[in-house]
């Protein structure tokens, strides 16, 4: 196997080894609201981190020139709320358009032809076309050194499109959700080849009273 010491690699090469191998990664399509209005941006450093209480996380980096954090983080400093949306095949192109460096104050949701709608528990608008919305309040933020800040949000309200979920059993239909995952560079993945493996059950050792 090839071996690499991260401390001797450039940031670009570290990125290649991390993002190219840890795949596919879910995409958090994050909307925020700050002094200059609404912002929406995709982040592939995104995942669920807890379920009781429910929490999600994403990492955002500095602007390309390294001067300040991206608009998403600046908005969270002023208003610590966000909505994390799941990206489906139907909105993949609009999600990608939102990754462009728009001038501050541009509402990316409207700019790419998506529809902002009110949230229930927070002030940040949701994206109507996404199949799943998690309304979140910031629980904690961590500066990770280098270029990234991790934001952990507690989920305070959940919206799931009716055809995606069984309302009684809360089973999610992956074929209806049609999530898109991030690979690396311009490459993304469909989730269309799902297989099952049951978790193994190991019987506990038999208790022998004769050894007491």
Coordinates of C-alpha atoms in Angstrom, one line a residue:
X1 CA 0.0 0.0 0.0
X2 CA 1.1 3.6 -0.6
X3 CA 1.6 5.5 2.6
X4 CA 1.1 9.3 3.3
X5 CA 2.0 11.6 6.1
X6 CA -0.7 14.3 6.1
X7 CA 1.6 16.8 7.8
X8 CA 3.8 16.6 4.7
X9 CA 1.0 17.0 2.2
X10 CA -0.5 20.2 0.8
X11 CA -4.1 21.1 1.7
X12 CA -5.1 20.2 -1.9
X13 CA -3.6 16.7 -1.6
X14 CA -5.1 16.1 1.8
X15 CA -8.5 17.0 0.3
X16 CA -8.0 14.5 -2.5
X17 CA -7.2 11.6 -0.2
X18 CA -10.1 12.4 2.1
X19 CA -12.9 13.3 -0.3
X20 CA -11.9 10.8 -2.9
X21 CA -12.0 7.8 -0.6
X22 CA -14.7 8.6 1.9
X23 CA -17.6 8.2 -0.5
X24 CA -20.4 8.7 -1.2
X25 CA -21.0 11.5 1.2
X26 CA -24.5 12.9 1.9
X27 CA -25.0 16.5 0.9
X28 CA -26.4 19.0 3.4
X29 CA -28.1 21.8 1.5
X30 CA -28.0 24.5 4.2
X31 CA -30.2 27.6 4.3
X32 CA -29.4 30.4 6.7
X33 CA -30.5 34.0 7.3
X34 CA -28.4 36.9 8.4
X35 CA -28.1 40.7 8.2
X36 CA -27.8 40.6 4.4
X37 CA -30.7 38.2 3.8
X38 CA -31.0 34.5 3.0
X39 CA -28.2 32.2 1.9
X40 CA -28.3 28.6 0.6
X41 CA -25.2 26.5 0.0
X42 CA -24.4 22.8 -0.3
X43 CA -21.9 21.0 2.0
X44 CA -20.7 17.5 1.5
X45 CA -19.0 17.4 4.9
X46 CA -22.4 16.7 6.4
X47 CA -24.0 13.9 8.5
X48 CA -26.2 12.9 11.4
X49 CA -24.3 12.8 14.6
X50 CA -26.9 11.9 17.2
X51 CA -30.5 10.8 17.5
X52 CA -31.6 11.6 21.1
X53 CA -31.7 14.5 20.8
X54 CA -31.5 14.5 17.0
X55 CA -28.5 16.4 15.7
X56 CA -26.7 17.0 12.4
X57 CA -23.4 18.5 11.6
X58 CA -21.7 20.2 8.7
X59 CA -18.3 21.8 8.1
X60 CA -17.8 25.1 6.2
X61 CA -14.5 26.5 5.2
X62 CA -13.0 29.9 4.6
X63 CA -13.7 31.9 1.4
X64 CA -11.3 31.1 -1.4
X65 CA -9.1 34.0 -0.6
X66 CA -8.8 32.8 3.0
X67 CA -10.0 36.2 4.4
X68 CA -13.3 35.2 6.1
X69 CA -15.6 32.3 6.6
X70 CA -18.3 31.7 4.0
X71 CA -21.6 33.5 4.1
X72 CA -23.3 30.5 5.8
X73 CA -21.0 30.8 8.9
X74 CA -21.3 34.6 9.0
X75 CA -25.1 34.2 9.0
X76 CA -24.9 31.7 11.8
X77 CA -22.9 34.1 13.9
X78 CA -25.8 36.6 13.6
X79 CA -28.7 34.2 13.7
X80 CA -27.8 30.7 15.0
X81 CA -30.4 28.8 13.1
X82 CA -30.4 26.8 9.8
X83 CA -32.3 24.3 7.8
X84 CA -30.6 21.2 6.5
X85 CA -32.2 19.9 3.3
X86 CA -31.6 16.5 1.7
X87 CA -30.6 16.8 -2.0
X88 CA -32.7 14.6 -4.3
X89 CA -32.1 14.0 -8.0
X90 CA -34.8 16.5 -8.9
X91 CA -32.9 19.4 -7.3
X92 CA -29.3 18.3 -7.9
X93 CA -28.7 20.9 -10.6
X94 CA -30.1 23.8 -8.6
X95 CA -28.0 22.6 -5.6
X96 CA -24.9 22.7 -7.8
X97 CA -25.7 26.2 -9.0
X98 CA -25.9 27.4 -5.4
X99 CA -22.3 26.4 -4.9
X100 CA -21.2 29.4 -7.0
X101 CA -19.7 32.4 -5.3
X102 CA -22.6 34.8 -5.5
X103 CA -22.2 38.3 -4.2
X104 CA -23.3 38.8 -0.6
X105 CA -27.0 39.6 -0.3
X106 CA -28.1 37.4 -3.2
X107 CA -30.8 34.9 -2.2
X108 CA -29.5 31.7 -3.8
X109 CA -32.8 29.9 -3.3
X110 CA -34.7 32.4 -5.6
X111 CA -31.7 32.9 -7.9
X112 CA -31.7 29.3 -9.0
X113 CA -35.4 29.0 -9.3
X114 CA -36.3 27.2 -6.1
X115 CA -39.1 28.2 -3.7
X116 CA -38.5 29.6 -0.2
X117 CA -41.2 28.7 2.3
X118 CA -41.5 29.6 6.1
X119 CA -40.2 27.2 8.7
X120 CA -42.3 26.3 11.8
X121 CA -39.9 26.7 14.7
X122 CA -37.1 29.0 13.3
X123 CA -36.9 32.2 11.2
X124 CA -34.9 30.7 8.4
X125 CA -36.8 29.7 5.2
X126 CA -36.9 26.2 3.9
X127 CA -36.6 25.0 0.3
X128 CA -40.0 23.7 -0.9
X129 CA -38.6 21.4 -3.6
X130 CA -36.4 19.4 -1.2
X131 CA -38.0 16.1 0.0
X132 CA -36.7 16.5 3.6
X133 CA -36.1 19.5 5.7
X134 CA -34.5 19.6 9.2
X135 CA -35.1 22.8 11.1
X136 CA -32.1 23.3 13.4
X137 CA -30.7 25.5 16.1
X138 CA -27.0 25.7 16.6
X139 CA -25.9 23.5 19.5
X140 CA -22.1 24.0 19.2
X141 CA -19.5 25.3 16.8
X142 CA -15.9 24.1 16.7
X143 CA -13.0 25.7 14.9
X144 CA -11.0 22.7 13.7
X145 CA -7.8 24.5 12.8
X146 CA -6.8 25.3 9.2
X147 CA -9.8 26.3 7.1
X148 CA -12.8 24.6 8.7
X149 CA -15.5 25.2 11.3
X150 CA -17.9 22.5 12.3
X151 CA -21.4 23.4 13.2
X152 CA -23.6 21.0 15.2
X153 CA -27.3 21.7 15.1
X154 CA -30.1 20.3 17.2
X155 CA -33.1 19.3 15.0
X156 CA -36.2 21.0 16.4
X157 CA -38.6 20.2 13.6
X158 CA -38.7 17.8 10.7
X159 CA -40.6 17.9 7.3
X160 CA -40.7 14.8 5.0
X161 CA -42.6 14.8 1.7
X162 CA -45.7 12.5 1.9
X163 CA -44.6 10.0 -0.8
X164 CA -41.2 9.5 0.8
X165 CA -42.3 8.1 4.1
X166 CA -44.8 5.7 5.7
X167 CA -46.5 8.0 8.2
X168 CA -47.3 5.2 10.7
X169 CA -44.1 3.2 10.7
X170 CA -41.8 6.1 9.7
X171 CA -40.1 3.9 7.1
X172 CA -38.3 6.0 4.4
X173 CA -38.7 4.8 0.8
X174 CA -35.2 5.3 -0.7
X175 CA -36.6 4.9 -4.2
X176 CA -38.9 7.9 -3.7
X177 CA -36.3 9.9 -1.8
X178 CA -33.7 9.6 -4.6
X179 CA -30.8 11.1 -2.6
X180 CA -27.7 12.3 -4.3
X181 CA -24.3 11.7 -2.8
X182 CA -21.0 13.5 -3.4
X183 CA -17.9 11.7 -4.7
X184 CA -15.1 14.1 -5.5
X185 CA -14.5 17.0 -7.9
X186 CA -17.5 17.3 -10.2
X187 CA -18.7 13.7 -9.6
X188 CA -21.9 12.7 -7.8
X189 CA -23.7 9.4 -7.2
X190 CA -27.2 8.0 -7.4
X191 CA -28.4 5.6 -4.7
X192 CA -29.9 3.0 -7.0
X193 CA -28.2 -0.3 -6.1
X194 CA -29.3 -1.1 -2.5
X195 CA -28.6 -4.5 -0.8
X196 CA -29.4 -5.9 2.6
X197 CA -27.2 -7.5 5.3
X198 CA -28.8 -8.5 8.6
X199 CA -26.9 -7.7 11.7
X200 CA -25.4 -10.9 13.2
X201 CA -26.9 -12.1 16.5
X202 CA -24.4 -13.7 18.9
X203 CA -26.0 -15.8 21.6
X204 CA -24.8 -15.0 25.1
X205 CA -22.8 -17.7 26.9
X206 CA -24.9 -20.2 28.8
X207 CA -24.9 -19.5 32.5
X208 CA -23.5 -22.5 34.5
X209 CA -24.8 -22.4 38.1
X210 CA -22.5 -25.3 39.0
X211 CA -19.5 -23.0 38.8
X212 CA -20.7 -20.6 41.4

